PDB file of C-alpha atoms in Angstrom:
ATOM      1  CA  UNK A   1      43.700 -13.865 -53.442  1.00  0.00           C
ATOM      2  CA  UNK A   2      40.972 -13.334 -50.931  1.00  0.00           C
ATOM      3  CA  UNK A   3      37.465 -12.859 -52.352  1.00  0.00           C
ATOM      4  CA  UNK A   4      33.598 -13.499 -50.941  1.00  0.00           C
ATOM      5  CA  UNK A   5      31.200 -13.785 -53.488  1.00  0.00           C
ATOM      6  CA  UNK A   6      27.667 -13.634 -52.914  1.00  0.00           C
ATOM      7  CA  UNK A   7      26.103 -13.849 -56.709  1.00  0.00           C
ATOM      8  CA  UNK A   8      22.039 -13.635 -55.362  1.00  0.00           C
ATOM      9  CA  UNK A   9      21.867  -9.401 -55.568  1.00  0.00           C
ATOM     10  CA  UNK A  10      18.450  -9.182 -54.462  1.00  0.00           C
ATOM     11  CA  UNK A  11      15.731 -11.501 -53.345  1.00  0.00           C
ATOM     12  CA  UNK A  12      12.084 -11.312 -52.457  1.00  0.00           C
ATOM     13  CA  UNK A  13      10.265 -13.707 -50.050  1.00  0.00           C
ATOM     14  CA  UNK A  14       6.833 -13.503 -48.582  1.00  0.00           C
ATOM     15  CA  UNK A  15       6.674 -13.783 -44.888  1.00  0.00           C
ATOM     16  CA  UNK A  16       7.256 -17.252 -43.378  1.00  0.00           C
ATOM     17  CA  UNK A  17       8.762 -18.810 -46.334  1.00  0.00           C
ATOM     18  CA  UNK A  18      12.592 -20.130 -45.887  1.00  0.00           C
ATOM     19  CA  UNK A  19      15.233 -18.379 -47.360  1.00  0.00           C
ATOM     20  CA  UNK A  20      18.860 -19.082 -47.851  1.00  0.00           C
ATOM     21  CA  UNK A  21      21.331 -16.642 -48.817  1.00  0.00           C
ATOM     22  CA  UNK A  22      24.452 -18.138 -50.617  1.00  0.00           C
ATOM     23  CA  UNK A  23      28.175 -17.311 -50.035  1.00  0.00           C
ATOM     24  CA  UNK A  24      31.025 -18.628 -51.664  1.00  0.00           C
ATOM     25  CA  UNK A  25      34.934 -17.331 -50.549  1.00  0.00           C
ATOM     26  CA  UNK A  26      38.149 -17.514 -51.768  1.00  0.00           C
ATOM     27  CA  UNK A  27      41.451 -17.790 -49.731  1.00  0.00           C
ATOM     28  CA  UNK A  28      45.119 -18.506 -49.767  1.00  0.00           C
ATOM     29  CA  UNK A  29      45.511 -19.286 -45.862  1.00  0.00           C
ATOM     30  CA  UNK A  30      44.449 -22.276 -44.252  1.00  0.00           C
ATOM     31  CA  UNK A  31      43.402 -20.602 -40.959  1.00  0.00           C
ATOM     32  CA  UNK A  32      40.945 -17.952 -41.656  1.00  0.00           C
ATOM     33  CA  UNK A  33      37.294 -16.331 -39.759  1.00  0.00           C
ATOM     34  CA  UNK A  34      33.953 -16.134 -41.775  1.00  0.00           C
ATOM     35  CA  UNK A  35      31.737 -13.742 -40.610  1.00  0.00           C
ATOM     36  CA  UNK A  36      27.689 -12.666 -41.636  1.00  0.00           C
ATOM     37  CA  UNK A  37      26.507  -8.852 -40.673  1.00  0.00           C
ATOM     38  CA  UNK A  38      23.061  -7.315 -41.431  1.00  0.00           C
ATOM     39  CA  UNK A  39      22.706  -4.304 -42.425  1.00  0.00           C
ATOM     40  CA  UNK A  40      19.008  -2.861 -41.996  1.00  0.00           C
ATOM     41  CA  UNK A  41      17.379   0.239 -43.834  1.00  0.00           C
ATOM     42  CA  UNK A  42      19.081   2.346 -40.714  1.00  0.00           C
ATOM     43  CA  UNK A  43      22.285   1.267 -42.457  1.00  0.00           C
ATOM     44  CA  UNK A  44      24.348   0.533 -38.906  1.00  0.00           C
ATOM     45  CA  UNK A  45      26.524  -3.433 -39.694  1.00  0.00           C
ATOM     46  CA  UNK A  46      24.605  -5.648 -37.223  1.00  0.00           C
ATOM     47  CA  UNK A  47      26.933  -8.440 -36.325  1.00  0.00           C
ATOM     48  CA  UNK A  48      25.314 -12.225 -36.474  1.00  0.00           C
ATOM     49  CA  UNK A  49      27.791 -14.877 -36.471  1.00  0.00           C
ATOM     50  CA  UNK A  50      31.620 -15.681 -36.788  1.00  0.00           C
ATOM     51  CA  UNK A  51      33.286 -18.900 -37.664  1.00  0.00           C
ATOM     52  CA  UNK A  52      36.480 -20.029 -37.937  1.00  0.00           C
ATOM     53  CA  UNK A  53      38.106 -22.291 -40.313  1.00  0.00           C
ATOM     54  CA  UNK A  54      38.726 -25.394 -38.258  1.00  0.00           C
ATOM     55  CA  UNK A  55      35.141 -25.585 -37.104  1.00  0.00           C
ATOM     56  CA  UNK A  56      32.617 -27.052 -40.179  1.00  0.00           C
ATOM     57  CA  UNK A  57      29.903 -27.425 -37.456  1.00  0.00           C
ATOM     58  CA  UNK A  58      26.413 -26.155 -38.443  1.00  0.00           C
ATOM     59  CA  UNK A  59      24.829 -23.707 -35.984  1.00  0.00           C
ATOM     60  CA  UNK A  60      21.946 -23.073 -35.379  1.00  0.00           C
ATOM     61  CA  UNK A  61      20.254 -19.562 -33.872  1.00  0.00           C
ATOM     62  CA  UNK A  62      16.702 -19.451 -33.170  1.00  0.00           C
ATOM     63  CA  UNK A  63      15.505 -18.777 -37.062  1.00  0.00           C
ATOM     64  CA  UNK A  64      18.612 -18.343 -38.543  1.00  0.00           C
ATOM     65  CA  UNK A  65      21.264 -21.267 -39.455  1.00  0.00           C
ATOM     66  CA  UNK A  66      24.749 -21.263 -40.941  1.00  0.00           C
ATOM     67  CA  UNK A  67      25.790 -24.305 -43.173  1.00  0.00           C
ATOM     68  CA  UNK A  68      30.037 -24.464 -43.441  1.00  0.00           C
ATOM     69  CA  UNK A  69      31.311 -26.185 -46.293  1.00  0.00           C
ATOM     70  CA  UNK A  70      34.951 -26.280 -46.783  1.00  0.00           C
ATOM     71  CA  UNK A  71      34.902 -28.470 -49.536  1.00  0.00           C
ATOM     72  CA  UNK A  72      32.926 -26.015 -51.674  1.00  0.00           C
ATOM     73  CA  UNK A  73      34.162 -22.378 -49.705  1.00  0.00           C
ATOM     74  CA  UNK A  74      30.832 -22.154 -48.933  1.00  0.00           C
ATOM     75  CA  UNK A  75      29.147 -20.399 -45.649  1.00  0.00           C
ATOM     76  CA  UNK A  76      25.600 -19.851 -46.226  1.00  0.00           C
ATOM     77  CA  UNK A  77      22.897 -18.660 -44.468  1.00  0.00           C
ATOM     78  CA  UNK A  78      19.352 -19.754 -43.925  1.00  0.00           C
ATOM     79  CA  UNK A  79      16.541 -17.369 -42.466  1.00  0.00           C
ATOM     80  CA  UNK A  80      13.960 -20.254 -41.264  1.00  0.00           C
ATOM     81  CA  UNK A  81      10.171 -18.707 -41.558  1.00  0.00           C
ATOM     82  CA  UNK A  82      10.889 -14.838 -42.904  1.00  0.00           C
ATOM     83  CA  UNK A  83       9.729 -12.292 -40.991  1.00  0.00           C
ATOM     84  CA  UNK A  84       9.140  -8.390 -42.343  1.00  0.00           C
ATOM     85  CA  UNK A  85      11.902  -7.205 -40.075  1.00  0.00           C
ATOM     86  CA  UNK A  86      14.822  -9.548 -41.821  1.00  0.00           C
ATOM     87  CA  UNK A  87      14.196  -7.066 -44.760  1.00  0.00           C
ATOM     88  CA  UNK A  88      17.622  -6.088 -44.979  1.00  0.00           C
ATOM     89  CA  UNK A  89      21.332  -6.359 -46.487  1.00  0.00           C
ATOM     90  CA  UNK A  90      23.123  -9.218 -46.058  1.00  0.00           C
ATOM     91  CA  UNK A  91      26.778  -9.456 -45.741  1.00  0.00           C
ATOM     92  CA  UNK A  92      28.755 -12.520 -45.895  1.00  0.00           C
ATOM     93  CA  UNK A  93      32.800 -11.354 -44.894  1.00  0.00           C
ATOM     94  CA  UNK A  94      36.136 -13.467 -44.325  1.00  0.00           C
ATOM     95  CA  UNK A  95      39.432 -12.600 -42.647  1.00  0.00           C
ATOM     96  CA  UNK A  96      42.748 -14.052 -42.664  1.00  0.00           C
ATOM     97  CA  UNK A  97      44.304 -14.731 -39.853  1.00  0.00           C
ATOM     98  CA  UNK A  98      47.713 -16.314 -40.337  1.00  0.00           C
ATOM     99  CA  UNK A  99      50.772 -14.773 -38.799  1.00  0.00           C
ATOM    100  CA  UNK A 100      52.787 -15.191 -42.453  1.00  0.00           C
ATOM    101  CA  UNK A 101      50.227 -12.942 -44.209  1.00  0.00           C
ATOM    102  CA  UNK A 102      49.725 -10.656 -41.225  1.00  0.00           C
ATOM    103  CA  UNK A 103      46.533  -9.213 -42.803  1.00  0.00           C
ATOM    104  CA  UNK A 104      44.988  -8.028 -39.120  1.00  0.00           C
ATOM    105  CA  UNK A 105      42.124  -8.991 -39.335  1.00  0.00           C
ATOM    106  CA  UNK A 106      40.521  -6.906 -41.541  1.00  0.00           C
ATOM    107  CA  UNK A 107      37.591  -8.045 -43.238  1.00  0.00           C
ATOM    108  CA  UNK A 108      36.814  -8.570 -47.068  1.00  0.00           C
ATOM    109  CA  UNK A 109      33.245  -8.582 -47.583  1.00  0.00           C
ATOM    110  CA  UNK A 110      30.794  -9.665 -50.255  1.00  0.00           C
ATOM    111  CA  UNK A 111      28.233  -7.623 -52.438  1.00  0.00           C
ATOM    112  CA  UNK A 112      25.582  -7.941 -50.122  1.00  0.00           C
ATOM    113  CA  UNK A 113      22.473  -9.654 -50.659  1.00  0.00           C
ATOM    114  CA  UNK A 114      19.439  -7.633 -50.144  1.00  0.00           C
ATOM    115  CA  UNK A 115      16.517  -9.574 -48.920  1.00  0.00           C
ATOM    116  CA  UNK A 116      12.991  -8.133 -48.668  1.00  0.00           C
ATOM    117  CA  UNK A 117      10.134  -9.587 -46.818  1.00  0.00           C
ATOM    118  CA  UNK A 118       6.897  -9.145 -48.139  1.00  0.00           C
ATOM    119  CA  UNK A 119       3.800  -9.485 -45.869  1.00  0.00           C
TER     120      UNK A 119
ATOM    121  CA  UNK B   1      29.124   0.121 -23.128  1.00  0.00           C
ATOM    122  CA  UNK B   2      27.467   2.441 -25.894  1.00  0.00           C
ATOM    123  CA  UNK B   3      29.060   0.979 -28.720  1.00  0.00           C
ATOM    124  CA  UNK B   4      30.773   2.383 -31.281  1.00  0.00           C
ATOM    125  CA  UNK B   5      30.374   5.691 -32.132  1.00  0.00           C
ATOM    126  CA  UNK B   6      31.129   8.075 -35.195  1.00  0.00           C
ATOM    127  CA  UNK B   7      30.813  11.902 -35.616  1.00  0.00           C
ATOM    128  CA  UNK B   8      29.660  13.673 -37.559  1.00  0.00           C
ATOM    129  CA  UNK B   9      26.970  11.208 -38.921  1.00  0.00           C
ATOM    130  CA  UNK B  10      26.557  13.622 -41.867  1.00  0.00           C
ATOM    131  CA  UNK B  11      29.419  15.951 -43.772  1.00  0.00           C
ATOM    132  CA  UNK B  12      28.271  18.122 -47.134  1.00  0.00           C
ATOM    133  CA  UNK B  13      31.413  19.435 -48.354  1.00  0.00           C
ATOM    134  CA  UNK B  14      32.620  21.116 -51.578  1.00  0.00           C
ATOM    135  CA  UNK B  15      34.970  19.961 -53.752  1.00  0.00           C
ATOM    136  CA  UNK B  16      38.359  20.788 -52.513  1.00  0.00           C
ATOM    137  CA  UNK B  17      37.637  21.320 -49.017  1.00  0.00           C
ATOM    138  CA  UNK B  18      39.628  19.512 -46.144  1.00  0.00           C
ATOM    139  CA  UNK B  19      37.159  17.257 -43.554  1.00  0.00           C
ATOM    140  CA  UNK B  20      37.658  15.667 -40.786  1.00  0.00           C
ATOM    141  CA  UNK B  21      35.782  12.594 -39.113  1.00  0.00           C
ATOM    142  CA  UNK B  22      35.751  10.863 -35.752  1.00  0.00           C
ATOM    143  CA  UNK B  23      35.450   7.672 -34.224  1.00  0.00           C
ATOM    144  CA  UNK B  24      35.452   6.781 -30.371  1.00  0.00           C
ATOM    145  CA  UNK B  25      35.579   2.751 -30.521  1.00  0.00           C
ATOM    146  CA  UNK B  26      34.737   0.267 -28.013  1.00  0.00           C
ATOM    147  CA  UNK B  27      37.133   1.170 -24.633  1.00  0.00           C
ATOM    148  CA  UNK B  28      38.293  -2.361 -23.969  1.00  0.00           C
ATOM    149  CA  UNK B  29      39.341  -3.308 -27.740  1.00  0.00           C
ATOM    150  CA  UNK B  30      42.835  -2.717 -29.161  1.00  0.00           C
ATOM    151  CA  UNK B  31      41.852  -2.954 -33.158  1.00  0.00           C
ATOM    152  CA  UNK B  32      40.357  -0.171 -34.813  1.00  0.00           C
ATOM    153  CA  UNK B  33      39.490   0.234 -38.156  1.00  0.00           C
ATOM    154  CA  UNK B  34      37.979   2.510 -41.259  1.00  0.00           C
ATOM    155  CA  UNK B  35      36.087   0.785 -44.085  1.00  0.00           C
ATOM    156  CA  UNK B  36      34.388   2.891 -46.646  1.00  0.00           C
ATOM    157  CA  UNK B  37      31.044   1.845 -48.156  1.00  0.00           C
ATOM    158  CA  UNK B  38      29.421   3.179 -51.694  1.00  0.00           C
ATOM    159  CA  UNK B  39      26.225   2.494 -52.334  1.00  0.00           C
ATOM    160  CA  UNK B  40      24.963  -1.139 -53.506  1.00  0.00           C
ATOM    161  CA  UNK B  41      28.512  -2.597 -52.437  1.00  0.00           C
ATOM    162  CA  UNK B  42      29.964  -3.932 -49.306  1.00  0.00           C
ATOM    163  CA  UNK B  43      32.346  -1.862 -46.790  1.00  0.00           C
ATOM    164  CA  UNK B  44      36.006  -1.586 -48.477  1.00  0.00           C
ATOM    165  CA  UNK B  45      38.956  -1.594 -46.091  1.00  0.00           C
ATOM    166  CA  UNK B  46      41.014   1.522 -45.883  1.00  0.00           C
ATOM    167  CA  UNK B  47      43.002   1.519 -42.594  1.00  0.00           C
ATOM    168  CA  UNK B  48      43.644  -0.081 -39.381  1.00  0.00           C
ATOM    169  CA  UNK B  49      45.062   0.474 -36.171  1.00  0.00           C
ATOM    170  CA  UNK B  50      46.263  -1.937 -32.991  1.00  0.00           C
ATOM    171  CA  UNK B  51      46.010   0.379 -29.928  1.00  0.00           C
ATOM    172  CA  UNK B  52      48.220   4.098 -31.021  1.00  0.00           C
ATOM    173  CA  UNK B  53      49.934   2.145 -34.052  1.00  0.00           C
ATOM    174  CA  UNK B  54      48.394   2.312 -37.745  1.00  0.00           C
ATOM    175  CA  UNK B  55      49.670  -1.205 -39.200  1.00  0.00           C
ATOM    176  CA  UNK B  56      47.688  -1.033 -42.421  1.00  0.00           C
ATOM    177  CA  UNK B  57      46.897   0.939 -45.138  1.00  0.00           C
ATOM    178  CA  UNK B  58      44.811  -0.130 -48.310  1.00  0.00           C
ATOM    179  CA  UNK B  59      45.800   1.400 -51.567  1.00  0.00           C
ATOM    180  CA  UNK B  60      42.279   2.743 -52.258  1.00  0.00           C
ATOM    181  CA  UNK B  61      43.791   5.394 -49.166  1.00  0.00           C
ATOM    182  CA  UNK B  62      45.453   7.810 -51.377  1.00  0.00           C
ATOM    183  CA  UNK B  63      47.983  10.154 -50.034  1.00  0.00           C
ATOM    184  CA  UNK B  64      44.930  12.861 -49.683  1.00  0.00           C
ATOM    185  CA  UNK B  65      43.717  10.245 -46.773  1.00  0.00           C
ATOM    186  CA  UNK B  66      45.373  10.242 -43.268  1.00  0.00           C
ATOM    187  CA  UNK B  67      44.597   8.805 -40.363  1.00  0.00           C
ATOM    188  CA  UNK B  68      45.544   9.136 -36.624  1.00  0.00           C
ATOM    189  CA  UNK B  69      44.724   7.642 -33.531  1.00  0.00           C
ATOM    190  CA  UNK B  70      46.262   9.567 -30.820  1.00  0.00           C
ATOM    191  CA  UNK B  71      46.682   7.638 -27.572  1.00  0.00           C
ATOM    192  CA  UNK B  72      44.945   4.301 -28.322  1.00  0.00           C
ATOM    193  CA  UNK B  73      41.725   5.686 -28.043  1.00  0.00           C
ATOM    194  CA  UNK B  74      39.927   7.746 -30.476  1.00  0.00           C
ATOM    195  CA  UNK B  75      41.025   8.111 -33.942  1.00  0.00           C
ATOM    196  CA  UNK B  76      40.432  10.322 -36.874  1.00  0.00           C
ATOM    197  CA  UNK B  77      40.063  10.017 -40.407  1.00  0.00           C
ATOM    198  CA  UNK B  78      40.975  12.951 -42.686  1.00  0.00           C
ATOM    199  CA  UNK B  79      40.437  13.756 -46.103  1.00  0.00           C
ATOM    200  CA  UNK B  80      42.382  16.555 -47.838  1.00  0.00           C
ATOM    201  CA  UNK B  81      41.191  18.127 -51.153  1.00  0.00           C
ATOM    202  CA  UNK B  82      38.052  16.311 -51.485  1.00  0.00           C
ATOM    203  CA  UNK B  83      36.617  14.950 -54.649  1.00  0.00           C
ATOM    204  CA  UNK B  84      33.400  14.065 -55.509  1.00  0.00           C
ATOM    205  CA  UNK B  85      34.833  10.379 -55.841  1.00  0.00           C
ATOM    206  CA  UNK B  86      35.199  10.909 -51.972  1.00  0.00           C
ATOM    207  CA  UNK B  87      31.287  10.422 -51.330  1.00  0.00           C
ATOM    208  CA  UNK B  88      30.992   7.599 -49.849  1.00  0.00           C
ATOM    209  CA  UNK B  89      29.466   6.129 -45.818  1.00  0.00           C
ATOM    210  CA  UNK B  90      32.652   5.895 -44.017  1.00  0.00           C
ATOM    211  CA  UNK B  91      32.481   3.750 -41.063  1.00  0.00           C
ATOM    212  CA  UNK B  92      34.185   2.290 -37.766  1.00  0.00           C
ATOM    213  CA  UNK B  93      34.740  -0.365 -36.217  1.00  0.00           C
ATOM    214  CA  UNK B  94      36.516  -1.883 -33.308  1.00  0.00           C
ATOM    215  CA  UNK B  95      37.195  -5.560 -32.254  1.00  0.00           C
ATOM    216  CA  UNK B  96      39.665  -7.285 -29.807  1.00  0.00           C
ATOM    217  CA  UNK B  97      42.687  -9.457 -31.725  1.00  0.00           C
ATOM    218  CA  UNK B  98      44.739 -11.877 -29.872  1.00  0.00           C
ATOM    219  CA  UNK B  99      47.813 -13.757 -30.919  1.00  0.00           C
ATOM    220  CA  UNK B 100      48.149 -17.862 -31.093  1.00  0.00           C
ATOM    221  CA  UNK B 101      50.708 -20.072 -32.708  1.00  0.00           C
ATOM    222  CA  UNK B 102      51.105 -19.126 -36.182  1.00  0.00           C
ATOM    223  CA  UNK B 103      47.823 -17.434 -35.986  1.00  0.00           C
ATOM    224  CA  UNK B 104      45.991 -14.029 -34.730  1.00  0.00           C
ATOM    225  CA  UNK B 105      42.409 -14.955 -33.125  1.00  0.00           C
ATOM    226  CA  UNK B 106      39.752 -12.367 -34.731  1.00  0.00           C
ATOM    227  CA  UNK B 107      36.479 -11.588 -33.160  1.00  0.00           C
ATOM    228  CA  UNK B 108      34.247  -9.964 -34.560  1.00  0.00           C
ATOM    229  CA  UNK B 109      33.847  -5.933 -35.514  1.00  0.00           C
ATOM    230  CA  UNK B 110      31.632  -3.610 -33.948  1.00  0.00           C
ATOM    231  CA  UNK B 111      30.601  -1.035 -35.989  1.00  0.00           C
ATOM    232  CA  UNK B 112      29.441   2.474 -35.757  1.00  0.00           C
ATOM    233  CA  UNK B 113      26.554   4.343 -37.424  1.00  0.00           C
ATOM    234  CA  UNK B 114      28.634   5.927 -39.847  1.00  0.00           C
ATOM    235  CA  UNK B 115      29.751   9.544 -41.130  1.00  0.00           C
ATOM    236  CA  UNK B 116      27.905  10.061 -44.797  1.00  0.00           C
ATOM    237  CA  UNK B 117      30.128  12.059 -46.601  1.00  0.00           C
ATOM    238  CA  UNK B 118      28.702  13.891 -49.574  1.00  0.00           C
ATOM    239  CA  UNK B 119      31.184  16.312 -52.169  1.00  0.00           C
ATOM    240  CA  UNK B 120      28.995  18.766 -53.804  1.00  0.00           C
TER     241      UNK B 120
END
């Protein structure tokens, strides 16, 4: 079955402190894309980062930072000194991508986490 | 490029009425797809498309849902006999797929703003 879990439902942060959201997926196929989107209080999916399955590098961008753990089906993210404009929803999504299950792509997203930035 | 883009952004409709939504996608990408998103979760999959040809179909898209997407280009989402179960954001998005051994490569989805649909 494919699944993304992202248990944290809300959480509050003053400005500057770190933050890490937590995702945790669940998949059948070996070769498979992990995505994170933002979704701000204008509600339009912001895209932020995709990774596939054979690449467990860390990444870093600017204040933001990805850890990939296979051995957990983990893909979490890390907002590095908060500002007020990360207040927002947080999506963590995965899509299959082997030829036997044909799924197209499509993603299967989490929850959301919703983050707010306090000043 | 202007992005993805969805119309009407906002649809108040009574129960039982037929609506009809659009979506112009990103010109150079050959995926397109529908989600639909209720508030506090994350987008649900309904449909996709690669180029004129609808491949997919979630079962949440009951046989009062159809989809087209004439030509490759735009596509349109259409919802027969609404319910009020039918509010919901429905949104777009469009992404370029490519095939490899064993394995399709997926970038990532572009989304548009959205069309709020509300069933009074």
């Amino acid at each position: 079955a494919q699944k993304v879990t992202q248990a944290q439902t809300e959480i509050s942060v003053v400005e500057k402190e770190d933050v890490t959201l937590d995702c945790v997926y669940e998949t059948r196929d070996t070769t498979y894309y992990l995505f994170w989107y933002k979704q701000p209080p204008s509600g339009e999916l912001v895209f932020l980062i995709r990774r596939n399955s054979f690449d467990e590098q860390n990444e870093i961008s600017g204040r933001y930072s990805w850890n990939f753990q296979k051995s957990t089906s983990s893909f979490n993210f890390t907002i590095t000194a908060s500002q007020v404009v990360d207040s927002a929803v947080y999506f963590c999504a995965l899509s299959e991508a082997s030829l036997l299950y044909n799924q197209g792509g499509k993603l299967i997203f989490g929850q959301g986490t919703e983050l707010s930035v306090k000043p | 490029d202007t992005g993805v883009s969805q119309n009407p952004r906002h649809k108040i409709t009574k129960r039982g009425q037929n609506v009809t939504f659009r979506c112009d996608p990103i010109s150079e990408h050959n995926r397109l797809y529908w989600y639909r998103q209720t508030l506090g979760q994350g987008p649900e999959f309904l449909t996709y498309f690669q180029n004129e040809a609808q491949l997919e179909k979630s079962r949440l898209l009951s046989d009062r849902f159809s989809a087209e997407r004439p030509k490759g280009s735009f596509s349109t989402l259409e919802i027969q006999r609404t319910e009020q179960g039918d509010s919901a954001m429905y949104l777009c998005a469009s992404s370029l797929i490519t095939t490899g051994q064993g394995a399709i490569v997926v970038y990532e989805q572009y989304f548009g703003p959205g069309t709020r649909l509300t069933v009074t």
